[in-house]
């Protein structure tokens, strides 16, 4: 009996002991766990998520989910790029071909297109916002008729009194975009809505690639149109320079930007950058002649580009003003409003030129009395490229005017080729040359990017970025 009792007591004791050990272990474990957790970074579901950047749509083949502008280049690069994308002929025009001079390349596209015309207030405002072009196929100009078979809705809105018309065909998967731009003289009211739609290629297959046909620039008479001729060439800084200049030009109304690359073929990334900026443009090519490329001496940079721009104007422009704007310089938008009314030739100072720090006409007693520049070099017009503008009508009156392939004498040669031109016919802008509104800035040269490790980063965002970089 007692043995039985003591057995029971022993059992009770050991149960108690086990329970105590269990509770104690649990407590210790919990304390340790708490300590461990306190050392950990926030769990992923506790991290406040950034608003989604929609890059996912780029890889899906048929979805037309919204994609923000930041993903355009990425989606563009994901899309297989047919060789026919490149057009190796000189004078290639990227984008809308019809009515834009010879050698135009037409974008073949398909799908429902939505568009809205420009909002034009009192004949002086226009809108141009270009969503991204992701052309599937670029056909030659002779294929233009084939475009008719493609189901497209195009709306053309002619700006009533001003005669500014923008034909716009949009095929896009993008969201509503609106933009407001102001120019120094007028307000530009601009709103553009693109309805989402499924992009399809001409075979009727859904591709998920967004397409946009750029608006056609039609110059209006008032205020006079500006034609900005910008030579450019491939280098690590190119897209950055064009972006900076493009957004300066975006503040200026009734302007056509002639971007002319020193190359045999257009570069889709440049076209893409121009599309994204949304300034009316033509993208042409004009390679430097081989003989100058090979020389060890100074090269005539941007000359074939500028002459190509002059050819374009002779064929496509009747009035307004032309200006050579190198892609790396700095421009105050006030100069554009001032040069707009040039009758023959206008000039003004350019900062950061030579050791004098500025290149400028000298005005004495209200009259042009020579030039101030660190290097005169026997030039009749020792001025910088950024320091003069020419009327388109005047250019037409001088059918032989062009720029010589003569390093250092490009400006002088071109201005001389406009003869006869009296000094008193040269208009002096920028507060009668007492102010500086343009600068000959020079971007630091950047080395080519290091090679990309495909094995290591092939499946990451770097594979997209990599394609934007310039390698030797
Ligand atoms: C200066 C002047 O500002 C230019 O107008 C002039 O053409 C040039 O000198 C020259 O005399 O050769 P700079 O800053 O020295 O310009 O030259 P860059 O800015 O390198 O080139 C001028 C323009 O030509 C730029 O818009 C550039 O993109 C373009 N370029 C340059 C080419 O198209 N191809 C090239 O190989 C180099
Ligand atoms: Mn320069």
Short mmCIF file of C-alpha atoms and ligand atoms in Angstrom, two decimals:
data_model
loop_
_atom_site.label_atom_id
_atom_site.label_comp_id
_atom_site.label_asym_id
_atom_site.label_seq_id
_atom_site.Cartn_x
_atom_site.Cartn_y
_atom_site.Cartn_z
CA UNK A 1 0.00 0.00 0.00
CA UNK A 2 2.73 2.48 1.04
CA UNK A 3 4.84 1.29 -1.87
CA UNK A 4 1.97 2.01 -4.15
CA UNK A 5 1.54 5.48 -2.68
CA UNK A 6 5.19 6.35 -2.92
CA UNK A 7 5.18 5.12 -6.52
CA UNK A 8 2.36 7.48 -7.29
CA UNK A 9 4.13 10.37 -5.54
CA UNK A 10 7.28 9.65 -7.51
CA UNK A 11 5.29 9.66 -10.73
CA UNK A 12 3.65 12.97 -9.76
CA UNK A 13 7.05 14.46 -8.99
CA UNK A 14 8.55 13.43 -12.27
CA UNK A 15 5.52 14.77 -14.19
CA UNK A 16 5.94 18.06 -12.35
CA UNK A 17 9.64 18.07 -13.17
CA UNK A 18 9.03 17.35 -16.83
CA UNK A 19 6.40 20.09 -17.00
CA UNK A 20 8.78 22.55 -15.36
CA UNK A 21 11.55 21.66 -17.78
CA UNK A 22 9.14 21.96 -20.72
CA UNK A 23 7.87 25.38 -19.64
CA UNK A 24 11.38 26.59 -18.89
CA UNK A 25 12.68 25.38 -22.26
CA UNK A 26 9.76 27.02 -24.05
CA UNK A 27 10.43 30.28 -22.24
CA UNK A 28 14.12 30.18 -23.07
CA UNK A 29 13.30 29.35 -26.66
CA UNK A 30 10.84 32.25 -26.86
CA UNK A 31 13.34 34.68 -25.38
CA UNK A 32 15.98 33.51 -27.82
CA UNK A 33 13.51 33.79 -30.72
CA UNK A 34 12.58 37.34 -29.73
CA UNK A 35 16.22 38.28 -29.57
CA UNK A 36 16.85 36.69 -32.94
CA UNK A 37 13.96 38.55 -34.54
CA UNK A 38 15.06 41.86 -33.13
CA UNK A 39 18.33 41.43 -35.03
CA UNK A 40 16.64 40.72 -38.37
CA UNK A 41 15.78 43.38 -41.00
CA UNK A 42 12.10 44.02 -41.64
CA UNK A 43 10.29 41.12 -43.17
CA UNK A 44 9.46 41.73 -46.82
CA UNK A 45 5.75 42.10 -46.22
CA UNK A 46 6.40 44.86 -43.75
CA UNK A 47 8.36 46.95 -46.24
CA UNK A 48 6.31 49.78 -47.60
CA UNK A 49 6.10 49.12 -51.27
CA UNK A 50 7.02 51.75 -53.79
CA UNK A 51 4.31 52.42 -56.33
CA UNK A 52 4.68 49.72 -58.96
CA UNK A 53 6.83 50.62 -61.85
CA UNK A 54 5.16 48.92 -64.72
CA UNK A 55 7.88 47.16 -66.51
CA UNK A 56 6.17 43.84 -66.43
CA UNK A 57 4.13 44.49 -69.53
CA UNK A 58 7.23 44.67 -71.61
CA UNK A 59 7.94 41.01 -71.56
CA UNK A 60 4.43 39.71 -71.88
CA UNK A 61 3.64 39.05 -75.46
CA UNK A 62 0.04 40.04 -75.80
CA UNK A 63 -1.04 41.96 -72.79
CA UNK A 64 -1.60 45.63 -73.14
CA UNK A 65 -1.19 46.57 -69.56
CA UNK A 66 -0.19 50.09 -68.88
CA UNK A 67 3.41 50.94 -69.11
CA UNK A 68 4.96 54.07 -67.77
CA UNK A 69 7.30 56.07 -69.89
CA UNK A 70 10.21 54.86 -67.85
CA UNK A 71 9.78 51.39 -69.23
CA UNK A 72 9.61 52.36 -72.87
CA UNK A 73 13.20 51.81 -73.70
CA UNK A 74 13.16 48.58 -71.79
CA UNK A 75 10.12 47.29 -73.65
CA UNK A 76 11.64 48.47 -76.87
CA UNK A 77 14.75 46.50 -76.22
CA UNK A 78 12.89 43.37 -75.29
CA UNK A 79 11.14 43.42 -78.61
CA UNK A 80 13.10 41.54 -81.23
CA UNK A 81 14.57 44.06 -83.59
CA UNK A 82 14.36 43.05 -87.22
CA UNK A 83 17.27 44.00 -89.41
CA UNK A 84 14.87 45.90 -91.55
CA UNK A 85 14.53 48.30 -88.69
CA UNK A 86 17.64 49.94 -89.95
CA UNK A 87 17.58 51.80 -93.12
CA UNK A 88 21.02 52.28 -94.46
CA UNK A 89 20.21 54.80 -97.12
CA UNK A 90 21.35 58.31 -96.63
CA UNK A 91 18.70 60.89 -95.92
CA UNK A 92 16.65 58.43 -93.98
CA UNK A 93 13.78 59.86 -92.08
CA UNK A 94 12.67 58.13 -88.97
CA UNK A 95 9.04 58.25 -88.20
CA UNK A 96 6.32 59.66 -90.35
CA UNK A 97 7.47 59.75 -93.89
CA UNK A 98 4.75 61.25 -96.00
CA UNK A 99 5.32 64.83 -96.89
CA UNK A 100 8.62 65.01 -95.18
CA UNK A 101 11.04 65.09 -98.01
CA UNK A 102 12.80 62.39 -99.92
CA UNK A 103 13.96 59.05 -98.73
CA UNK A 104 11.39 58.83 -96.04
CA UNK A 105 10.98 55.68 -94.09
CA UNK A 106 7.47 54.79 -93.22
CA UNK A 107 6.61 52.95 -90.13
CA UNK A 108 4.39 50.05 -90.87
CA UNK A 109 1.99 49.57 -88.09
CA UNK A 110 -1.27 48.09 -87.29
CA UNK A 111 -4.01 48.23 -84.75
CA UNK A 112 -6.61 50.63 -83.70
CA UNK A 113 -5.17 54.03 -83.46
CA UNK A 114 -6.43 56.77 -81.35
CA UNK A 115 -5.44 60.29 -81.65
CA UNK A 116 -6.40 63.73 -80.80
CA UNK A 117 -5.39 66.77 -82.64
CA UNK A 118 -3.57 69.71 -81.28
CA UNK A 119 -5.23 72.07 -78.96
CA UNK A 120 -4.83 75.37 -80.58
CA UNK A 121 -5.59 78.52 -78.78
CA UNK A 122 -5.77 81.71 -80.78
CA UNK A 123 -3.73 80.24 -83.55
CA UNK A 124 -0.49 80.19 -81.70
CA UNK A 125 -0.48 77.16 -79.53
CA UNK A 126 0.08 73.67 -80.57
CA UNK A 127 0.60 70.47 -78.87
CA UNK A 128 2.86 67.68 -79.62
CA UNK A 129 3.37 64.89 -77.27
CA UNK A 130 4.69 61.78 -78.68
CA UNK A 131 4.36 58.55 -76.87
CA UNK A 132 6.92 56.04 -77.76
CA UNK A 133 7.32 54.55 -81.16
CA UNK A 134 8.05 50.92 -81.07
CA UNK A 135 8.04 50.18 -84.74
CA UNK A 136 7.68 46.57 -85.71
CA UNK A 137 8.67 46.94 -89.28
CA UNK A 138 10.05 49.87 -91.09
CA UNK A 139 9.28 49.63 -94.72
CA UNK A 140 10.81 51.59 -97.51
CA UNK A 141 9.01 54.56 -98.96
CA UNK A 142 7.77 52.42 -101.81
CA UNK A 143 5.82 50.35 -99.34
CA UNK A 144 3.83 53.33 -98.31
CA UNK A 145 0.74 52.11 -100.10
CA UNK A 146 0.76 48.92 -98.17
CA UNK A 147 -0.10 50.89 -95.13
CA UNK A 148 -3.57 51.30 -96.47
CA UNK A 149 -4.39 47.73 -95.73
CA UNK A 150 -3.75 48.27 -92.10
CA UNK A 151 -6.65 49.03 -89.89
CA UNK A 152 -5.94 52.43 -88.60
CA UNK A 153 -7.93 55.37 -87.51
CA UNK A 154 -6.26 58.65 -88.07
CA UNK A 155 -7.59 61.92 -86.96
CA UNK A 156 -6.32 65.06 -88.46
CA UNK A 157 -7.03 68.25 -86.74
CA UNK A 158 -6.15 71.38 -88.51
CA UNK A 159 -5.69 74.31 -86.27
CA UNK A 160 -8.23 76.62 -87.72
CA UNK A 161 -6.92 80.08 -88.26
CA UNK A 162 -3.26 79.52 -87.82
CA UNK A 163 -3.09 76.70 -90.30
CA UNK A 164 -1.13 74.55 -87.94
CA UNK A 165 -2.12 71.00 -88.52
CA UNK A 166 -0.89 68.00 -86.78
CA UNK A 167 -1.75 64.66 -88.17
CA UNK A 168 -1.46 62.16 -85.50
CA UNK A 169 -1.85 58.45 -85.48
CA UNK A 170 -1.30 56.69 -82.26
CA UNK A 171 -1.17 53.06 -81.50
CA UNK A 172 -0.29 52.71 -77.96
CA UNK A 173 -0.74 50.86 -74.78
CA UNK A 174 0.10 53.81 -72.72
CA UNK A 175 -1.88 55.65 -70.20
CA UNK A 176 -3.27 59.12 -70.42
CA UNK A 177 -0.62 61.69 -70.82
CA UNK A 178 -0.87 65.37 -70.45
CA UNK A 179 1.65 68.03 -70.80
CA UNK A 180 1.69 71.74 -70.39
CA UNK A 181 4.31 73.87 -71.94
CA UNK A 182 4.81 77.57 -71.77
CA UNK A 183 6.71 79.69 -74.15
CA UNK A 184 7.92 83.10 -73.27
CA UNK A 185 5.30 84.77 -75.36
CA UNK A 186 2.35 82.47 -75.26
CA UNK A 187 0.86 79.74 -73.26
CA UNK A 188 0.60 76.39 -74.86
CA UNK A 189 -2.37 74.41 -73.85
CA UNK A 190 -1.78 70.82 -74.37
CA UNK A 191 -3.55 67.69 -73.46
CA UNK A 192 -3.43 64.44 -75.18
CA UNK A 193 -5.19 61.24 -74.44
CA UNK A 194 -4.26 57.94 -75.86
CA UNK A 195 -6.64 55.11 -75.32
CA UNK A 196 -5.17 51.79 -74.45
CA UNK A 197 -5.42 49.27 -77.20
CA UNK A 198 -3.97 45.99 -78.25
CA UNK A 199 -1.04 46.35 -80.51
CA UNK A 200 -1.02 43.99 -83.40
CA UNK A 201 1.37 43.54 -86.19
CA UNK A 202 0.39 43.52 -89.79
CA UNK A 203 -0.09 39.78 -89.71
CA UNK A 204 -2.82 40.28 -87.19
CA UNK A 205 -0.86 38.76 -84.38
CA UNK A 206 -0.91 40.51 -81.11
CA UNK A 207 2.57 41.53 -80.20
CA UNK A 208 2.32 43.71 -77.16
CA UNK A 209 4.65 46.16 -78.82
CA UNK A 210 3.37 49.68 -78.72
CA UNK A 211 3.46 51.79 -81.82
CA UNK A 212 3.14 55.44 -82.45
CA UNK A 213 3.31 57.36 -85.63
CA UNK A 214 4.63 60.77 -84.94
CA UNK A 215 2.72 63.85 -85.71
CA UNK A 216 3.59 65.67 -88.85
CA UNK A 217 4.96 69.13 -88.34
CA UNK A 218 3.19 71.74 -90.39
CA UNK A 219 4.68 75.14 -89.89
CA UNK A 220 2.43 78.06 -89.17
CA UNK A 221 3.09 81.59 -90.34
CA UNK A 222 2.58 83.32 -87.08
CA UNK A 223 4.80 83.26 -85.15
CA UNK A 224 7.34 82.37 -87.84
CA UNK A 225 8.54 78.76 -87.63
CA UNK A 226 11.96 77.90 -86.31
CA UNK A 227 14.09 75.18 -87.86
CA UNK A 228 16.76 74.00 -85.49
CA UNK A 229 19.51 72.01 -87.21
CA UNK A 230 21.37 69.82 -84.73
CA UNK A 231 24.32 67.71 -85.82
CA UNK A 232 24.88 64.71 -83.61
CA UNK A 233 27.01 61.57 -83.56
CA UNK A 234 27.25 58.36 -81.59
CA UNK A 235 29.25 58.53 -78.36
CA UNK A 236 28.61 57.80 -74.68
CA UNK A 237 27.18 61.30 -74.09
CA UNK A 238 24.89 61.41 -77.11
CA UNK A 239 21.54 60.53 -75.55
CA UNK A 240 22.25 62.76 -72.56
CA UNK A 241 23.08 65.74 -74.78
CA UNK A 242 20.01 65.24 -76.95
CA UNK A 243 17.82 64.90 -73.89
CA UNK A 244 19.08 68.15 -72.40
CA UNK A 245 18.77 70.09 -75.64
CA UNK A 246 15.42 68.52 -76.45
CA UNK A 247 13.83 69.64 -73.23
CA UNK A 248 15.14 73.16 -73.82
CA UNK A 249 13.51 73.16 -77.26
CA UNK A 250 10.29 71.85 -75.78
CA UNK A 251 9.69 75.31 -74.36
CA UNK A 252 9.62 76.81 -77.84
CA UNK A 253 6.55 76.75 -80.03
CA UNK A 254 6.24 76.32 -83.78
CA UNK A 255 9.64 74.68 -83.96
CA UNK A 256 10.89 71.75 -85.99
CA UNK A 257 14.00 70.06 -84.70
CA UNK A 258 16.15 68.61 -87.46
CA UNK A 259 18.37 66.08 -85.74
CA UNK A 260 20.97 64.92 -88.21
CA UNK A 261 23.37 62.18 -87.32
CA UNK A 262 26.85 61.70 -88.68
CA UNK A 263 26.20 58.05 -89.51
CA UNK A 264 25.16 55.75 -92.32
CA UNK A 265 22.01 54.63 -90.59
CA UNK A 266 19.66 55.90 -87.98
CA UNK A 267 19.90 54.59 -84.45
CA UNK A 268 16.62 53.37 -82.93
CA UNK A 269 17.70 54.51 -79.50
CA UNK A 270 18.10 58.06 -80.75
CA UNK A 271 14.71 57.93 -82.46
CA UNK A 272 13.30 56.57 -79.25
CA UNK A 273 14.81 59.33 -77.16
CA UNK A 274 13.42 61.96 -79.55
CA UNK A 275 10.00 60.33 -79.35
CA UNK A 276 10.07 60.42 -75.60
CA UNK A 277 11.05 64.10 -75.49
CA UNK A 278 8.10 64.97 -77.70
CA UNK A 279 9.46 67.92 -79.67
CA UNK A 280 8.43 67.81 -83.37
CA UNK A 281 11.47 66.46 -85.15
CA UNK A 282 12.96 64.91 -88.22
CA UNK A 283 15.73 62.43 -87.72
CA UNK A 284 18.06 62.24 -90.71
CA UNK A 285 21.52 60.92 -91.37
CA UNK A 286 24.44 62.53 -93.20
CA UNK A 287 27.80 60.81 -92.75
CA UNK A 288 31.02 62.73 -92.83
CA UNK A 289 32.78 61.95 -96.14
CA UNK A 290 35.42 59.22 -95.76
CA UNK A 291 38.29 61.49 -96.75
CA UNK A 292 37.69 63.69 -93.67
CA UNK A 293 37.08 60.77 -91.34
CA UNK A 294 40.51 59.36 -92.11
CA UNK A 295 42.47 62.56 -91.70
CA UNK A 296 44.74 62.99 -88.70
CA UNK A 297 44.18 66.73 -88.72
CA UNK A 298 41.13 68.61 -87.46
CA UNK A 299 37.89 67.22 -88.85
CA UNK A 300 35.01 69.29 -90.19
CA UNK A 301 32.61 68.22 -87.47
CA UNK A 302 28.91 68.37 -88.16
CA UNK A 303 29.32 69.89 -91.62
CA UNK A 304 27.68 67.20 -93.74
CA UNK A 305 24.90 67.13 -91.11
CA UNK A 306 24.28 70.87 -91.40
CA UNK A 307 24.37 70.83 -95.18
CA UNK A 308 21.83 68.03 -95.11
CA UNK A 309 19.68 70.26 -92.92
CA UNK A 310 19.98 73.07 -95.46
CA UNK A 311 18.91 70.68 -98.24
CA UNK A 312 15.91 69.67 -96.17
CA UNK A 313 14.89 73.30 -95.73
CA UNK A 314 15.32 74.07 -99.40
CA UNK A 315 12.93 71.22 -100.14
CA UNK A 316 10.46 71.60 -97.29
CA UNK A 317 10.44 75.08 -95.81
CA UNK A 318 9.32 78.39 -97.23
CA UNK A 319 9.51 80.80 -94.34
CA UNK A 320 10.79 81.18 -90.83
CA UNK A 321 14.32 81.00 -89.52
CA UNK A 322 17.07 78.41 -89.32
CA UNK A 323 19.57 78.01 -86.54
CA UNK A 324 22.48 75.60 -86.11
CA UNK A 325 22.31 74.26 -82.58
CA UNK A 326 25.11 71.83 -81.74
CA UNK A 327 23.89 69.12 -79.38
CA UNK A 328 26.29 70.03 -76.57
CA UNK A 329 25.75 73.77 -76.23
CA UNK A 330 23.53 75.69 -73.81
CA UNK A 331 20.65 77.84 -75.00
CA UNK A 332 18.46 80.34 -73.19
CA UNK A 333 15.00 79.98 -74.74
CA UNK A 334 14.70 83.76 -75.08
CA UNK A 335 17.10 83.68 -77.99
CA UNK A 336 14.62 81.56 -79.97
CA UNK A 337 11.88 84.14 -79.63
CA UNK A 338 14.31 86.85 -80.68
CA UNK A 339 15.71 85.06 -83.73
CA UNK A 340 12.23 84.14 -84.99
CA UNK A 341 11.81 87.46 -86.80
CA UNK A 342 15.22 87.55 -88.50
CA UNK A 343 14.95 89.15 -91.96
CA UNK A 344 18.29 88.00 -93.32
CA UNK A 345 20.93 87.21 -90.71
CA UNK A 346 20.93 87.82 -86.97
CA UNK A 347 23.93 87.63 -84.64
CA UNK A 348 24.57 87.72 -80.91
CA UNK A 349 27.31 86.86 -78.36
CA UNK A 350 28.25 83.29 -77.44
CA UNK A 351 29.79 82.62 -74.05
CA UNK A 352 32.68 80.25 -73.31
CA UNK A 353 34.36 80.67 -76.68
CA UNK A 354 38.19 80.77 -76.77
CA UNK A 355 40.39 82.52 -74.24
CA UNK A 356 38.36 85.72 -74.48
CA UNK A 357 35.54 83.86 -72.77
CA UNK A 358 33.05 85.13 -75.31
CA UNK A 359 32.72 85.56 -79.05
CA UNK A 360 30.67 88.59 -79.97
CA UNK A 361 29.95 91.20 -82.58
CA UNK A 362 31.29 94.58 -81.47
CA UNK A 363 28.69 97.32 -81.48
CA UNK A 364 29.94 100.88 -81.55
CA UNK A 365 27.59 103.83 -81.80
CA UNK A 366 24.75 101.43 -82.46
CA UNK A 367 26.52 99.84 -85.42
CA UNK A 368 28.31 96.57 -86.08
CA UNK A 369 31.98 97.41 -85.88
CA UNK A 370 33.91 94.15 -86.09
CA UNK A 371 34.09 91.05 -83.93
CA UNK A 372 35.57 90.09 -80.60
CA UNK A 373 36.94 86.53 -80.49
CA UNK A 374 40.11 84.87 -79.25
CA UNK A 375 40.86 83.62 -82.73
CA UNK A 376 40.20 85.78 -85.78
CA UNK A 377 42.16 83.63 -88.25
CA UNK A 378 41.55 85.90 -91.23
CA UNK A 379 37.83 85.30 -91.04
CA UNK A 380 35.37 87.88 -92.32
CA UNK A 381 32.84 86.58 -89.79
CA UNK A 382 34.73 85.34 -86.72
CA UNK A 383 31.60 84.08 -85.01
CA UNK A 384 30.61 80.83 -83.34
CA UNK A 385 28.06 78.40 -84.76
CA UNK A 386 25.75 79.17 -81.82
CA UNK A 387 25.86 82.91 -82.53
CA UNK A 388 23.80 83.46 -85.66
CA UNK A 389 20.50 82.63 -87.34
CA UNK A 390 19.39 82.95 -90.95
CA UNK A 391 16.01 83.55 -92.50
CA UNK A 392 14.67 80.69 -94.62
CA UNK A 393 13.49 83.12 -97.29
CA UNK A 394 16.99 84.56 -97.46
CA UNK A 395 18.42 81.05 -97.78
CA UNK A 396 16.13 80.47 -100.75
CA UNK A 397 17.46 83.67 -102.31
CA UNK A 398 20.97 82.21 -102.03
CA UNK A 399 20.57 78.79 -103.66
CA UNK A 400 24.28 78.03 -103.54
CA UNK A 401 24.80 78.84 -99.88
CA UNK A 402 26.36 75.98 -97.95
CA UNK A 403 28.89 75.14 -95.31
CA UNK A 404 32.47 74.30 -96.35
CA UNK A 405 34.34 71.22 -95.06
CA UNK A 406 36.99 73.50 -93.62
CA UNK A 407 37.70 73.07 -89.92
CA UNK A 408 37.56 76.39 -88.11
CA UNK A 409 36.03 78.16 -91.07
CA UNK A 410 32.59 76.53 -91.19
CA UNK A 411 30.69 79.55 -89.87
CA UNK A 412 32.72 82.03 -91.90
CA UNK A 413 32.39 80.00 -95.08
CA UNK A 414 28.67 79.60 -94.71
CA UNK A 415 28.05 83.26 -93.92
CA UNK A 416 30.27 84.32 -96.83
CA UNK A 417 28.27 82.04 -99.12
CA UNK A 418 25.21 84.16 -98.28
CA UNK A 419 26.75 87.17 -100.04
CA UNK A 420 25.74 89.75 -100.90
CA UNK A 421 25.03 90.65 -97.30
CA UNK A 422 25.63 94.13 -95.96
CA UNK A 423 26.80 94.65 -92.40
CA UNK A 424 23.84 96.89 -91.73
CA UNK A 425 21.54 94.02 -92.71
CA UNK A 426 22.84 91.95 -89.82
CA UNK A 427 20.41 92.20 -86.92
CA UNK A 428 21.96 92.33 -83.48
CA UNK A 429 20.07 90.37 -80.85
CA UNK A 430 20.43 89.65 -77.14
CA UNK A 431 19.86 93.23 -76.11
CA UNK A 432 22.00 94.54 -78.95
CA UNK A 433 24.74 92.08 -78.04
CA UNK A 434 24.97 93.29 -74.46
CA UNK A 435 23.81 89.97 -73.06
CA UNK A 436 24.82 86.32 -73.36
CA UNK A 437 22.03 83.87 -74.15
CA UNK A 438 23.99 80.99 -75.69
CA UNK A 439 27.11 79.21 -74.49
CA UNK A 440 29.62 76.97 -76.20
CA UNK A 441 29.61 74.42 -73.41
CA UNK A 442 31.57 71.21 -73.87
CA UNK A 443 30.72 68.00 -72.15
CA UNK A 444 33.49 66.03 -70.55
CA UNK A 445 34.34 62.98 -72.62
CA UNK A 446 33.37 59.78 -70.89
CA UNK A 447 35.24 56.53 -71.37
CA UNK A 448 33.41 53.63 -72.96
CA UNK A 449 31.64 51.46 -70.41
CA UNK A 450 33.30 48.32 -69.10
CA UNK A 451 32.19 45.05 -70.70
CA UNK A 452 29.02 43.55 -69.32
CA UNK A 453 29.12 40.17 -67.58
CA UNK A 454 26.23 38.38 -69.23
CA UNK A 455 26.54 35.23 -67.15
CA UNK A 456 26.31 37.17 -63.94
CA UNK A 457 23.71 39.80 -64.86
CA UNK A 458 21.91 38.32 -67.87
CA UNK A 459 18.66 37.90 -65.98
CA UNK A 460 18.61 41.32 -64.39
CA UNK A 461 17.64 44.86 -65.29
CA UNK A 462 21.27 45.43 -66.24
CA UNK A 463 20.67 43.46 -69.41
CA UNK A 464 18.34 46.31 -70.50
CA UNK A 465 20.58 49.14 -69.44
CA UNK A 466 23.51 47.47 -71.09
CA UNK A 467 21.95 48.01 -74.51
CA UNK A 468 21.78 51.76 -73.93
CA UNK A 469 25.50 52.08 -73.45
CA UNK A 470 28.06 52.95 -76.06
CA UNK A 471 31.05 50.66 -76.39
CA UNK A 472 34.13 51.28 -78.51
C1 LIG B 1 33.07 73.94 -82.49
C2 LIG B 1 31.92 74.74 -83.10
O1 LIG B 1 31.02 75.13 -82.08
C3 LIG B 1 31.19 73.85 -84.08
O2 LIG B 1 30.07 74.51 -84.56
C4 LIG B 1 32.15 73.48 -85.18
O3 LIG B 1 31.51 72.62 -86.08
C5 LIG B 1 33.35 72.79 -84.58
O4 LIG B 1 33.92 73.57 -83.53
C6 LIG B 1 34.41 72.61 -85.63
O5 LIG B 1 34.91 73.63 -86.08
O6 LIG B 1 34.73 71.48 -86.00
P1 LIG B 1 33.16 71.84 -80.93
O7 LIG B 1 32.51 71.97 -79.62
O8 LIG B 1 34.62 72.00 -81.00
O9 LIG B 1 32.47 72.85 -81.90
O10 LIG B 1 32.76 70.50 -81.69
P2 LIG B 1 31.73 69.39 -81.30
O11 LIG B 1 30.74 69.89 -80.31
O12 LIG B 1 32.48 68.16 -81.01
O13 LIG B 1 30.96 69.17 -82.69
C7 LIG B 1 30.08 70.12 -83.24
C8 LIG B 1 28.79 69.41 -83.66
O14 LIG B 1 29.06 68.44 -84.64
C9 LIG B 1 28.10 68.71 -82.51
O15 LIG B 1 26.71 68.92 -82.59
C10 LIG B 1 28.46 67.27 -82.71
O16 LIG B 1 27.45 66.39 -82.26
C11 LIG B 1 28.65 67.16 -84.20
N1 LIG B 1 29.70 66.19 -84.60
C12 LIG B 1 30.90 66.17 -83.98
C13 LIG B 1 29.44 65.30 -85.61
O17 LIG B 1 28.33 65.29 -86.16
N2 LIG B 1 30.40 64.39 -85.97
C14 LIG B 1 31.62 64.34 -85.36
O18 LIG B 1 32.45 63.49 -85.73
C15 LIG B 1 31.86 65.25 -84.35
MN1 LIG B 2 30.68 71.50 -79.04
#
